[in-house]
mmCIF file of C-alpha atoms in Angstrom:
data_model
loop_
_atom_site.group_PDB
_atom_site.id
_atom_site.type_symbol
_atom_site.label_atom_id
_atom_site.label_comp_id
_atom_site.label_asym_id
_atom_site.label_seq_id
_atom_site.Cartn_x
_atom_site.Cartn_y
_atom_site.Cartn_z
ATOM 1 C CA MET A 1 15.627 8.912 2.700
ATOM 2 C CA VAL A 2 11.937 8.434 3.441
ATOM 3 C CA ASP A 3 12.708 6.183 6.385
ATOM 4 C CA SER A 4 14.688 8.974 8.006
ATOM 5 C CA VAL A 5 12.012 11.550 7.101
ATOM 6 C CA LEU A 6 9.317 9.440 8.764
ATOM 7 C CA ARG A 7 11.504 8.842 11.836
ATOM 8 C CA SER A 8 12.331 12.573 12.038
ATOM 9 C CA LEU A 9 8.607 13.283 12.056
ATOM 10 C CA GLY A 10 7.959 10.721 14.782
ATOM 11 C CA LEU A 11 6.346 8.153 12.476
ATOM 12 C CA GLU A 12 7.249 4.502 12.069
ATOM 13 C CA GLU A 13 6.050 2.533 9.075
ATOM 14 C CA GLY A 14 5.647 -0.836 10.803
ATOM 15 C CA ASP A 15 5.744 -4.201 9.036
ATOM 16 C CA GLU A 16 4.904 -2.782 5.629
ATOM 17 C CA PRO A 17 5.744 0.641 4.204
ATOM 18 C CA LEU A 18 3.100 3.317 4.719
ATOM 19 C CA CYS A 19 2.263 3.303 1.008
ATOM 20 C CA VAL A 20 1.583 -0.457 1.053
ATOM 21 C CA GLN A 21 -0.610 -0.118 4.139
ATOM 22 C CA PHE A 22 -2.480 2.627 2.295
ATOM 23 C CA VAL A 23 -2.934 0.594 -0.892
ATOM 24 C CA ASN A 24 -4.270 -2.302 1.175
ATOM 25 C CA THR A 25 -7.275 -0.331 2.415
ATOM 26 C CA VAL A 26 -9.350 -2.367 -0.021
ATOM 27 C CA GLY A 27 -10.055 -6.033 0.637
ATOM 28 C CA SER A 28 -10.967 -8.526 -2.088
ATOM 29 C CA ARG A 29 -10.014 -5.777 -4.542
ATOM 30 C CA ASN A 30 -10.344 -7.902 -7.675
ATOM 31 C CA THR A 31 -13.820 -9.273 -6.996
ATOM 32 C CA GLU A 32 -17.287 -8.041 -7.921
ATOM 33 C CA SER A 33 -17.794 -6.655 -4.402
ATOM 34 C CA PRO A 34 -14.523 -5.343 -2.956
ATOM 35 C CA ASN A 35 -14.380 -4.311 0.708
ATOM 36 C CA GLU A 36 -13.707 -0.576 0.827
ATOM 37 C CA TYR A 37 -12.190 0.202 4.214
ATOM 38 C CA LEU A 38 -12.166 3.948 3.508
ATOM 39 C CA ALA A 39 -15.838 4.166 2.528
ATOM 40 C CA THR A 40 -16.408 7.502 4.272
ATOM 41 C CA PRO A 41 -14.336 10.537 5.213
ATOM 42 C CA GLY A 42 -14.656 9.297 8.808
ATOM 43 C CA ASP A 43 -13.075 5.954 7.872
ATOM 44 C CA LEU A 44 -10.163 7.773 6.247
ATOM 45 C CA LYS A 45 -9.758 9.979 9.306
ATOM 46 C CA GLU A 46 -9.624 6.936 11.592
ATOM 47 C CA TRP A 47 -7.021 5.287 9.363
ATOM 48 C CA LEU A 48 -4.850 8.423 9.446
ATOM 49 C CA LEU A 49 -5.356 8.900 13.196
ATOM 50 C CA LYS A 50 -4.372 5.319 13.935
ATOM 51 C CA ARG A 51 -1.034 5.962 12.215
ATOM 52 C CA ARG A 52 -0.616 9.344 13.983
ATOM 53 C CA ILE A 53 -0.474 11.142 10.634
ATOM 54 C CA VAL A 54 -3.160 13.747 11.389
ATOM 55 C CA PRO A 55 -4.223 15.349 14.683
ATOM 56 C CA ALA A 56 -7.546 14.401 16.261
ATOM 57 C CA GLY A 57 -9.343 17.619 15.287
ATOM 58 C CA THR A 58 -8.668 17.218 11.552
ATOM 59 C CA ALA A 59 -11.768 17.549 9.359
ATOM 60 C CA ILE A 60 -11.911 15.427 6.218
ATOM 61 C CA ASP A 61 -14.438 15.990 3.456
ATOM 62 C CA GLU A 62 -15.553 13.864 0.518
ATOM 63 C CA PRO A 63 -13.460 15.666 -2.142
ATOM 64 C CA TYR A 64 -10.301 14.972 -0.121
ATOM 65 C CA ARG A 65 -11.302 11.329 0.349
ATOM 66 C CA ALA A 66 -11.857 11.036 -3.418
ATOM 67 C CA ARG A 67 -8.401 12.526 -4.056
ATOM 68 C CA THR A 68 -6.737 10.070 -1.680
ATOM 69 C CA LEU A 69 -8.539 7.136 -3.295
ATOM 70 C CA GLN A 70 -7.322 8.257 -6.724
ATOM 71 C CA LEU A 71 -3.745 8.231 -5.427
ATOM 72 C CA ARG A 72 -4.305 4.905 -3.682
ATOM 73 C CA ASP A 73 -5.656 3.262 -6.819
ATOM 74 C CA ALA A 74 -2.817 4.663 -8.951
ATOM 75 C CA LEU A 75 -0.322 3.264 -6.424
ATOM 76 C CA TYR A 76 -2.059 -0.114 -6.523
ATOM 77 C CA ARG A 77 -1.778 -0.254 -10.313
ATOM 78 C CA ILE A 78 1.901 0.768 -10.135
ATOM 79 C CA PHE A 79 2.707 -1.865 -7.496
ATOM 80 C CA SER A 80 0.683 -4.512 -9.325
ATOM 81 C CA ALA A 81 2.581 -3.799 -12.550
ATOM 82 C CA VAL A 82 5.943 -3.962 -10.750
ATOM 83 C CA ALA A 83 4.943 -7.238 -9.066
ATOM 84 C CA ASP A 84 4.012 -8.629 -12.488
ATOM 85 C CA GLY A 85 7.230 -7.432 -14.149
ATOM 86 C CA ARG A 86 5.449 -4.814 -16.271
ATOM 87 C CA GLU A 87 6.078 -1.096 -16.621
ATOM 88 C CA PRO A 88 3.579 1.064 -14.725
ATOM 89 C CA GLY A 89 1.146 3.127 -16.760
ATOM 90 C CA ASP A 90 1.958 6.728 -17.600
ATOM 91 C CA ALA A 91 -1.216 8.121 -16.005
ATOM 92 C CA ASP A 92 -0.495 6.306 -12.746
ATOM 93 C CA LEU A 93 3.102 7.547 -12.658
ATOM 94 C CA GLU A 94 1.855 11.051 -13.395
ATOM 95 C CA ALA A 95 -0.563 10.863 -10.444
ATOM 96 C CA LEU A 96 2.301 9.864 -8.137
ATOM 97 C CA ASN A 97 4.663 12.446 -9.627
ATOM 98 C CA ASP A 98 2.101 15.207 -9.110
ATOM 99 C CA GLU A 99 1.981 14.418 -5.388
ATOM 100 C CA LEU A 100 5.746 13.910 -5.276
ATOM 101 C CA CYS A 101 6.440 17.391 -6.710
ATOM 102 C CA GLU A 102 4.493 18.865 -3.809
ATOM 103 C CA ALA A 103 6.341 16.641 -1.355
ATOM 104 C CA LEU A 104 9.841 17.505 -2.498
ATOM 105 C CA ALA A 105 9.077 21.229 -2.406
ATOM 106 C CA LYS A 106 8.207 20.918 1.297
ATOM 107 C CA LEU A 107 11.261 18.972 2.537
ATOM 108 C CA GLU A 108 14.219 20.643 4.168
ATOM 109 C CA LEU A 109 17.409 19.371 5.774
ATOM 110 C CA LEU A 110 17.966 20.979 9.181
ATOM 111 C CA PRO A 111 21.318 21.924 10.777
ATOM 112 C CA ASP A 112 21.187 18.787 12.968
ATOM 113 C CA LEU A 113 20.960 16.803 9.692
ATOM 114 C CA SER A 114 17.404 15.647 10.285
ATOM 115 C CA TRP A 115 14.564 16.147 7.842
ATOM 116 C CA ALA A 116 11.729 18.597 8.307
ATOM 117 C CA LEU A 117 8.505 18.676 6.371
ATOM 118 C CA HIS A 118 7.154 22.198 6.037
ATOM 119 C CA GLN A 119 3.481 21.618 5.494
ATOM 120 C CA ASN A 120 0.976 23.001 7.979
ATOM 121 C CA ASP A 121 -2.048 21.372 6.377
ATOM 122 C CA PRO A 122 -2.222 17.878 7.915
ATOM 123 C CA LEU A 123 -4.186 16.513 4.963
ATOM 124 C CA GLU A 124 -1.589 17.644 2.449
ATOM 125 C CA ARG A 125 1.069 16.291 4.811
ATOM 126 C CA ALA A 126 -0.625 12.875 4.751
ATOM 127 C CA LEU A 127 -0.511 12.681 0.947
ATOM 128 C CA ILE A 128 3.092 13.834 0.973
ATOM 129 C CA LEU A 129 4.075 11.064 3.400
ATOM 130 C CA VAL A 130 2.319 8.390 1.338
ATOM 131 C CA SER A 131 3.934 9.692 -1.871
ATOM 132 C CA LEU A 132 7.398 9.766 -0.312
ATOM 133 C CA SER A 133 6.909 6.266 1.032
ATOM 134 C CA ALA A 134 5.850 4.979 -2.407
ATOM 135 C CA THR A 135 8.783 6.652 -4.141
ATOM 136 C CA ASP A 136 11.207 5.267 -1.581
ATOM 137 C CA LEU A 137 9.831 1.747 -2.067
ATOM 138 C CA LEU A 138 9.852 1.922 -5.868
ATOM 139 C CA THR A 139 13.412 3.221 -6.061
ATOM 140 C CA GLY A 140 14.883 1.281 -3.156
ATOM 141 C CA GLU A 141 16.226 -2.163 -2.418
ATOM 142 C CA PHE A 142 12.786 -3.703 -1.835
ATOM 143 C CA ALA A 143 11.295 -2.776 -5.227
ATOM 144 C CA SER A 144 12.136 -6.246 -6.552
ATOM 145 C CA ARG A 145 10.277 -7.769 -3.591
ATOM 146 C CA ILE A 146 6.924 -6.100 -4.270
ATOM 147 C CA ARG A 147 4.322 -8.840 -4.658
ATOM 148 C CA GLU A 148 0.607 -9.149 -5.211
ATOM 149 C CA CYS A 149 -1.281 -11.972 -3.530
ATOM 150 C CA ALA A 150 -1.599 -14.994 -5.839
ATOM 151 C CA ASN A 151 -5.299 -15.291 -4.943
ATOM 152 C CA GLU A 152 -6.854 -13.649 -8.021
ATOM 153 C CA GLY A 153 -9.608 -11.897 -6.099
ATOM 154 C CA CYS A 154 -7.459 -10.583 -3.272
ATOM 155 C CA GLY A 155 -5.290 -7.838 -4.766
ATOM 156 C CA TRP A 156 -3.325 -7.392 -1.530
ATOM 157 C CA ILE A 157 0.160 -5.934 -2.034
ATOM 158 C CA PHE A 158 3.050 -6.988 0.207
ATOM 159 C CA ILE A 159 6.816 -6.982 0.417
ATOM 160 C CA ASP A 160 8.307 -10.467 0.185
ATOM 161 C CA HIS A 161 10.710 -10.657 3.106
ATOM 162 C CA SER A 162 11.170 -14.414 2.768
ATOM 163 C CA LYS A 163 14.733 -15.655 2.438
ATOM 164 C CA ASN A 164 14.184 -17.336 -0.934
ATOM 165 C CA ARG A 165 11.730 -14.691 -2.209
ATOM 166 C CA THR A 166 8.951 -17.151 -2.978
ATOM 167 C CA ARG A 167 6.094 -15.857 -0.817
ATOM 168 C CA ARG A 168 2.875 -15.999 -2.826
ATOM 169 C CA TRP A 169 0.060 -15.137 -0.435
ATOM 170 C CA CYS A 170 -0.909 -12.055 1.532
ATOM 171 C CA SER A 171 -1.256 -14.398 4.494
ATOM 172 C CA MET A 172 -1.091 -18.139 4.888
ATOM 173 C CA SER A 173 -4.003 -17.947 7.334
ATOM 174 C CA ASP A 174 -6.206 -16.252 4.739
ATOM 175 C CA CYS A 175 -5.551 -16.706 1.034
ATOM 176 C CA GLY A 176 -2.852 -19.364 1.546
ATOM 177 C CA ASN A 177 -5.218 -21.659 3.439
ATOM 178 C CA LEU A 178 -7.989 -21.056 0.906
ATOM 179 C CA ALA A 179 -5.652 -22.092 -1.905
ATOM 180 C CA LYS A 180 -4.507 -25.201 -0.017
ATOM 181 C CA ALA A 181 -8.116 -26.178 0.692
ATOM 182 C CA ARG A 182 -9.058 -25.629 -2.965
ATOM 183 C CA ARG A 183 -6.142 -27.800 -4.162
ATOM 184 C CA PHE A 184 -7.109 -30.509 -1.663
ATOM 185 C CA GLN A 185 -10.709 -30.499 -2.929
ATOM 186 C CA GLU A 186 -9.504 -30.644 -6.551
ATOM 187 C CA ARG A 187 -7.241 -33.635 -5.799
ATOM 188 C CA LYS A 188 -10.070 -35.346 -3.930
ATOM 189 C CA ARG A 189 -12.481 -34.769 -6.826
ATOM 190 C CA ALA A 190 -9.871 -35.960 -9.369
ATOM 191 C CA SER A 191 -9.214 -39.157 -7.401
ATOM 192 C CA ARG A 192 -12.959 -39.933 -7.295
ATOM 193 C CA GLU A 193 -13.306 -39.341 -11.035
ATOM 194 C CA SER A 194 -10.303 -41.430 -12.116
ATOM 195 C CA PRO A 195 -10.837 -45.201 -12.501
#
């Protein structure tokens, strides 16, 4: 459903669902100094503009940014739990359900059988689209393919599109290469230490 809603609204999700792109606006999430890509309302605006979710003249304030980050972090915890085979926490599901209730109240099927989203506020519309995307992912065929990067500090969420469903890293060029280099150094050190 969400795929057709996004297409009806002129939006394409790209390689990863919109909700996953949104969750991944933090780099090195599980380290002492994560990289916050939405550090200011301006950063959030640029992220939304790049995806053609809000018009150029949209004003974003700090309370709205804080609200979006709360949803983002709840989605991360939900996706992380699913990737780990655990049930998501009640508070995180409630945060998503709160946004989802608003979303479902604004959807309408038109006579040409396309979806319309009746929400004039572009900021509310943005949260609705992210919530619909997350719900679609969690209840759809790719839910069992939700993964979290095996690099403990990374925290990047992705959909495992590999044929045998064994992808472990957000990217082989980033965390995958770091892991390979670390294993190589460990083997080298072990060979020097053994008689």
